[in-house]
Coordinates of C-alpha atoms in Angstrom, one line a residue:
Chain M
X1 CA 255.1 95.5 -94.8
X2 CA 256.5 96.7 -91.2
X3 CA 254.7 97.1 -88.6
X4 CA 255.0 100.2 -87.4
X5 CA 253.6 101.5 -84.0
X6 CA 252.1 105.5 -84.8
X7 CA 251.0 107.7 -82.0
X8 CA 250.5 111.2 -84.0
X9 CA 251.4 112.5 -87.4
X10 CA 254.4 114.7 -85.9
X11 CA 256.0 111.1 -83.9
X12 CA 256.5 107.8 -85.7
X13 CA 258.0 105.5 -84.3
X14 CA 260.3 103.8 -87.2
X15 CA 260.5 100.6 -85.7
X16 CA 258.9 97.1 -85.8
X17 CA 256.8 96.8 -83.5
X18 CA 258.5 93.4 -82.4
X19 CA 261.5 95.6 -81.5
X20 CA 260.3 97.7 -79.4
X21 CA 258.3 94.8 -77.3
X22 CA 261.9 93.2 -77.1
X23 CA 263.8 96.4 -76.2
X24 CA 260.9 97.1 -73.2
X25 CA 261.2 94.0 -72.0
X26 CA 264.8 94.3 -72.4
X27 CA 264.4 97.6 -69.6
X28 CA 262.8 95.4 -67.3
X29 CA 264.7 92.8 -67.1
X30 CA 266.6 95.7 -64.9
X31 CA 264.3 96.8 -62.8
X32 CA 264.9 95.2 -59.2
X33 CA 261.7 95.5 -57.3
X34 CA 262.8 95.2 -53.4
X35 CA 260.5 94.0 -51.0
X36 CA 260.3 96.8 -47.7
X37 CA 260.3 94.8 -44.9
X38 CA 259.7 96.1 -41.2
X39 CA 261.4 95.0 -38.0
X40 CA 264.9 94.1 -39.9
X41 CA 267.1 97.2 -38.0
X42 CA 267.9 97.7 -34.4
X43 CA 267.4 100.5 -31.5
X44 CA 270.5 102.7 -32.7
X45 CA 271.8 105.7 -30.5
X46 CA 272.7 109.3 -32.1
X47 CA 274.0 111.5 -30.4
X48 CA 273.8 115.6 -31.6
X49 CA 275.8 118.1 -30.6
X50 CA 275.6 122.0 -31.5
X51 CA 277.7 125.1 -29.9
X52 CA 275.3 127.8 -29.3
X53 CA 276.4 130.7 -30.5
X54 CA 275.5 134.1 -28.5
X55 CA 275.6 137.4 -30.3
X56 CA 278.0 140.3 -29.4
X57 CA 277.0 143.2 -28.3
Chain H
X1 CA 248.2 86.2 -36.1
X2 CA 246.7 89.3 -35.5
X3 CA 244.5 91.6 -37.8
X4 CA 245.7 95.1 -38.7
X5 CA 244.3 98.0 -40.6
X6 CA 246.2 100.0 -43.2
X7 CA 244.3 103.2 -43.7
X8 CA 245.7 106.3 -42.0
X9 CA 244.1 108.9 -40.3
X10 CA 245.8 112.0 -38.9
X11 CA 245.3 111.9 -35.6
X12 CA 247.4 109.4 -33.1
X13 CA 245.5 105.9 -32.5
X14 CA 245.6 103.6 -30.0
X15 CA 247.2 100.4 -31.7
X16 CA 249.2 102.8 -34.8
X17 CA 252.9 101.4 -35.6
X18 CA 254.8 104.0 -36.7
X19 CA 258.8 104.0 -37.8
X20 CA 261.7 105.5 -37.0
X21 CA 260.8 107.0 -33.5
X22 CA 262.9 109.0 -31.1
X23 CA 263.6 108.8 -28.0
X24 CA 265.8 111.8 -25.9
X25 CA 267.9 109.8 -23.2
X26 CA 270.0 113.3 -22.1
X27 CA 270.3 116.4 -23.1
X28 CA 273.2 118.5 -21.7
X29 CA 274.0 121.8 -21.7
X30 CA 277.4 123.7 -20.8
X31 CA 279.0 126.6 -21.6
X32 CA 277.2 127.5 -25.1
X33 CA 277.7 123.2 -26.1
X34 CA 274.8 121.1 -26.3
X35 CA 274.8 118.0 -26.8
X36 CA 271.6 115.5 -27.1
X37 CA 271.7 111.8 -27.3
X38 CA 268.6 109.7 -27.9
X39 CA 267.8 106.3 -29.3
X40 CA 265.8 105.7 -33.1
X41 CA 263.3 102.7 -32.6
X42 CA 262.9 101.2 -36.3
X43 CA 259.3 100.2 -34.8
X44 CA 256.6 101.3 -31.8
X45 CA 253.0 101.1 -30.8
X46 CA 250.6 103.2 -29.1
X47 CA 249.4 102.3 -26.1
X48 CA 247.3 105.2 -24.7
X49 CA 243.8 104.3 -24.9
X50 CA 241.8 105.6 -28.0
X51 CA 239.5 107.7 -26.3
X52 CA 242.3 110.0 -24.4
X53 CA 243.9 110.2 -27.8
X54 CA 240.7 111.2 -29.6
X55 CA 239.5 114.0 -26.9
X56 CA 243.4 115.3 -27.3
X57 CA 242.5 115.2 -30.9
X58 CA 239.4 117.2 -31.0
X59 CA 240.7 119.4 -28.3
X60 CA 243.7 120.5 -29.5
X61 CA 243.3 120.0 -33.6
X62 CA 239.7 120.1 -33.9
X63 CA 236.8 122.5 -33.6
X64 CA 235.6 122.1 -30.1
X65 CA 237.0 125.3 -28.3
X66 CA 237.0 125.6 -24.8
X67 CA 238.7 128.0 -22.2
X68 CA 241.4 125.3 -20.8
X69 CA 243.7 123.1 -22.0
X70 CA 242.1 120.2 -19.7
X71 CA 242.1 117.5 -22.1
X72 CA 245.1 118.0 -23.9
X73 CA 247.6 115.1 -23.1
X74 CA 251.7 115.7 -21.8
X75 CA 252.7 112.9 -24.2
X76 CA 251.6 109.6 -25.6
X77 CA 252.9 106.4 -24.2
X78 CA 254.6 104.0 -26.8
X79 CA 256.4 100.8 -26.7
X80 CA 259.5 99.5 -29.0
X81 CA 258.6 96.7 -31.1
X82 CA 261.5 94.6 -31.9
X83 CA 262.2 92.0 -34.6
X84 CA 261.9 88.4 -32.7
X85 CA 264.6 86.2 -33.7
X86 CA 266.5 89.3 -32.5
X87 CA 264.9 89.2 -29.1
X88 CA 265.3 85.5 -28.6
X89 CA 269.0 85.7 -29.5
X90 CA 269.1 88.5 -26.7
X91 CA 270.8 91.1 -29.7
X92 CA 267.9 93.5 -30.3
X93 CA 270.0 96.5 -28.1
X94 CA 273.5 95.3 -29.0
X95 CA 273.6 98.6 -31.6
X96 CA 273.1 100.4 -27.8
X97 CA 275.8 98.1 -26.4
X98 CA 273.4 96.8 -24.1
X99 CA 273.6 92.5 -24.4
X100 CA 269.6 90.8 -23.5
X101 CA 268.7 87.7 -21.8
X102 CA 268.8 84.7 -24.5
X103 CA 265.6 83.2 -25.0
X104 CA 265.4 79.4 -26.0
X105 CA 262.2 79.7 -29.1
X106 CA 261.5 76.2 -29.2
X107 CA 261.7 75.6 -25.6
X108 CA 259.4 76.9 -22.7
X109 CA 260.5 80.2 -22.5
X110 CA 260.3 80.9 -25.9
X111 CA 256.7 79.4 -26.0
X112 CA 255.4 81.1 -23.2
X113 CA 256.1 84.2 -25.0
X114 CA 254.8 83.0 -28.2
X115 CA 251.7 82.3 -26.2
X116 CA 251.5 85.7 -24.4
X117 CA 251.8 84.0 -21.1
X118 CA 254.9 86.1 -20.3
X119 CA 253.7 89.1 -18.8
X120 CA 256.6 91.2 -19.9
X121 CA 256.5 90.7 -23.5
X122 CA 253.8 91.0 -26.2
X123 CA 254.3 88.4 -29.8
X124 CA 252.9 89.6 -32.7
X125 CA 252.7 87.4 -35.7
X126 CA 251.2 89.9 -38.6
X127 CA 249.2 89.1 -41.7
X128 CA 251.1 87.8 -44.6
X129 CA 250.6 91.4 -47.0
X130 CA 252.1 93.4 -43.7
X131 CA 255.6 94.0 -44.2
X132 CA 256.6 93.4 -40.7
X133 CA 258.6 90.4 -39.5
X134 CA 257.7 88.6 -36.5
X135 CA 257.5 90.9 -33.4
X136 CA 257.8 91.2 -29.8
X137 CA 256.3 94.3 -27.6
X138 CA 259.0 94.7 -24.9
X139 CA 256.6 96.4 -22.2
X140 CA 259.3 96.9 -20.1
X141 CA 260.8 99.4 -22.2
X142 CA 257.7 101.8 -22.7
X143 CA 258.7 105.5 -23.4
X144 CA 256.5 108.2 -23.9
X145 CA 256.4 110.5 -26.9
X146 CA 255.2 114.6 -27.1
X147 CA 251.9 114.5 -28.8
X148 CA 252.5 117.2 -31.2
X149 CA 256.1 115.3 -32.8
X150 CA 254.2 111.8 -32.7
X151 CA 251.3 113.3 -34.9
X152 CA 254.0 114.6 -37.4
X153 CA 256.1 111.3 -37.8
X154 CA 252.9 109.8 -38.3
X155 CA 252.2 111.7 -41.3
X156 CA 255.2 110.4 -43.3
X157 CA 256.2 107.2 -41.2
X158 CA 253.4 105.3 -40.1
X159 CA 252.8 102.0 -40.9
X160 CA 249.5 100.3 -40.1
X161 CA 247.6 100.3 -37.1
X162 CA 246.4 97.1 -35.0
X163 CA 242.8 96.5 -35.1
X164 CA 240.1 97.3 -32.3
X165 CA 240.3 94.3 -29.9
X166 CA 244.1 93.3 -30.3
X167 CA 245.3 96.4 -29.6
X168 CA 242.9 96.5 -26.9
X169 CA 244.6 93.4 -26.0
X170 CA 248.3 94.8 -26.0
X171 CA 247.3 97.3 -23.8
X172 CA 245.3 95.6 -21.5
X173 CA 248.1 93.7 -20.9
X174 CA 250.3 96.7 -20.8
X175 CA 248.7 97.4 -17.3
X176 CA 248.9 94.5 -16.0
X177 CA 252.5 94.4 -16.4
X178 CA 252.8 97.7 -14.7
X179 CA 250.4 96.8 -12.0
X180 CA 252.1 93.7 -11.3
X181 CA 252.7 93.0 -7.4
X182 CA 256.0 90.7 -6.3
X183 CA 255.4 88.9 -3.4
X184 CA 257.7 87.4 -1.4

């Protein structure tokens, strides 16, 4: 008999439980979890500029 | 290595690292055009002592009322922290076209800073959970910061904050790089 992984009357999920284990793990085999390191950028400069605009009389 | 703490409170502290920091180099205005030009520091720490901060803090934010402003603070003084190997290749300002002294790491100069015997510079070696790379304080390049746009970066960009007694340390040496005398 299947194994079959039931979280409510209205949602069954009609799969093996074996699948879905393989097809989660499957997902995470894509998640790339990047490290934040601090201190890897420079000092950088921006420079803004804006027209004021004055309104007619 | 020094210690650090990772908990965040809202008001500025003496010893917080926060990200991503500006600093206004010009601002020029002529006929209706503006145009402002300042620098982004990916790293700084506070140097103004804790208890200036904290009186700011309860004076300004807080519940103490009084009838002057007489504690409140112009700014807070900060200093960039840059990433070493940078520093000793003399590249940490080259994004600012500006090209540093190169420091030998394995020879005495590089060892004098590693052992905070350079009065100009401050190394910091964090804990191995902090995300920061191995650092140098350039004291030389201190900036100050208005109070009220540090204490909202802080909010969304801080990172941890040195512990009591290193950062004490920082800026104890901080003045003593300012105070310094030349002879001849």
């Amino acid at each position: 008999m299947d194994d079959y992984n039931v979280y409510s009357d209205d949602y069954i999920i009609k799969q093996p439980a074996e699948t879905i284990e393989q097809s989660c793990k499957d997902k995470i085999k894509e998640i790339v979890v990047e490290e934040v390191k601090y201190g890897i950028n420079k000092p950088i400069r921006k420079i803004i500029k804006a027209k004021i605009s004055h309104d007619k009389d | 290595m020094i210690k650090i703490k990772t908990g965040k409170q809202s008001r500025i502290q003496q010893g917080d690292i926060i990200k991503n920091v500006e600093f206004i180099e010009h601002i020029v205005e002529e006929n209706g055009n503006i145009e402002i030009s300042k620098i982004v520091f990916p790293l700084v720490i506070v140097l103004t002592q804790d208890c200036d901060l904290s009186q700011d803090y309860m004076y300004r934010y807080g519940t103490v009322k009084k009838n002057d402003q007489d504690k409140f603070l112009l700014s807070v003084l900060v200093a960039p922290i840059y990433n070493a190997d940078h520093v000793y290749t003399g590249t940490h300002l080259d994004q600012l076209n500006r090209k540093m002294q190169t420091i030998s790491r394995n020879k005495t100069p590089g060892k004098t800073i590693q052992r905070n015997d350079n009065p100009r510079f401050h190394y910091l070696e964090f804990p191995d959970k902090t995300p920061i790379v191995p650092s140098i304080i350039d004291f030389k390049h201190y900036f100050s910061v208005n109070v009220d746009y540090l204490k909202v970066k802080k909010k969304n960009d801080f990172i941890c904050k040195v512990s009591e007694l290193y950062r004490e340390h920082i800026t104890q040496r901080f003045s003593h790089f300012l105070s310094r005398i030349g002879l001849p």
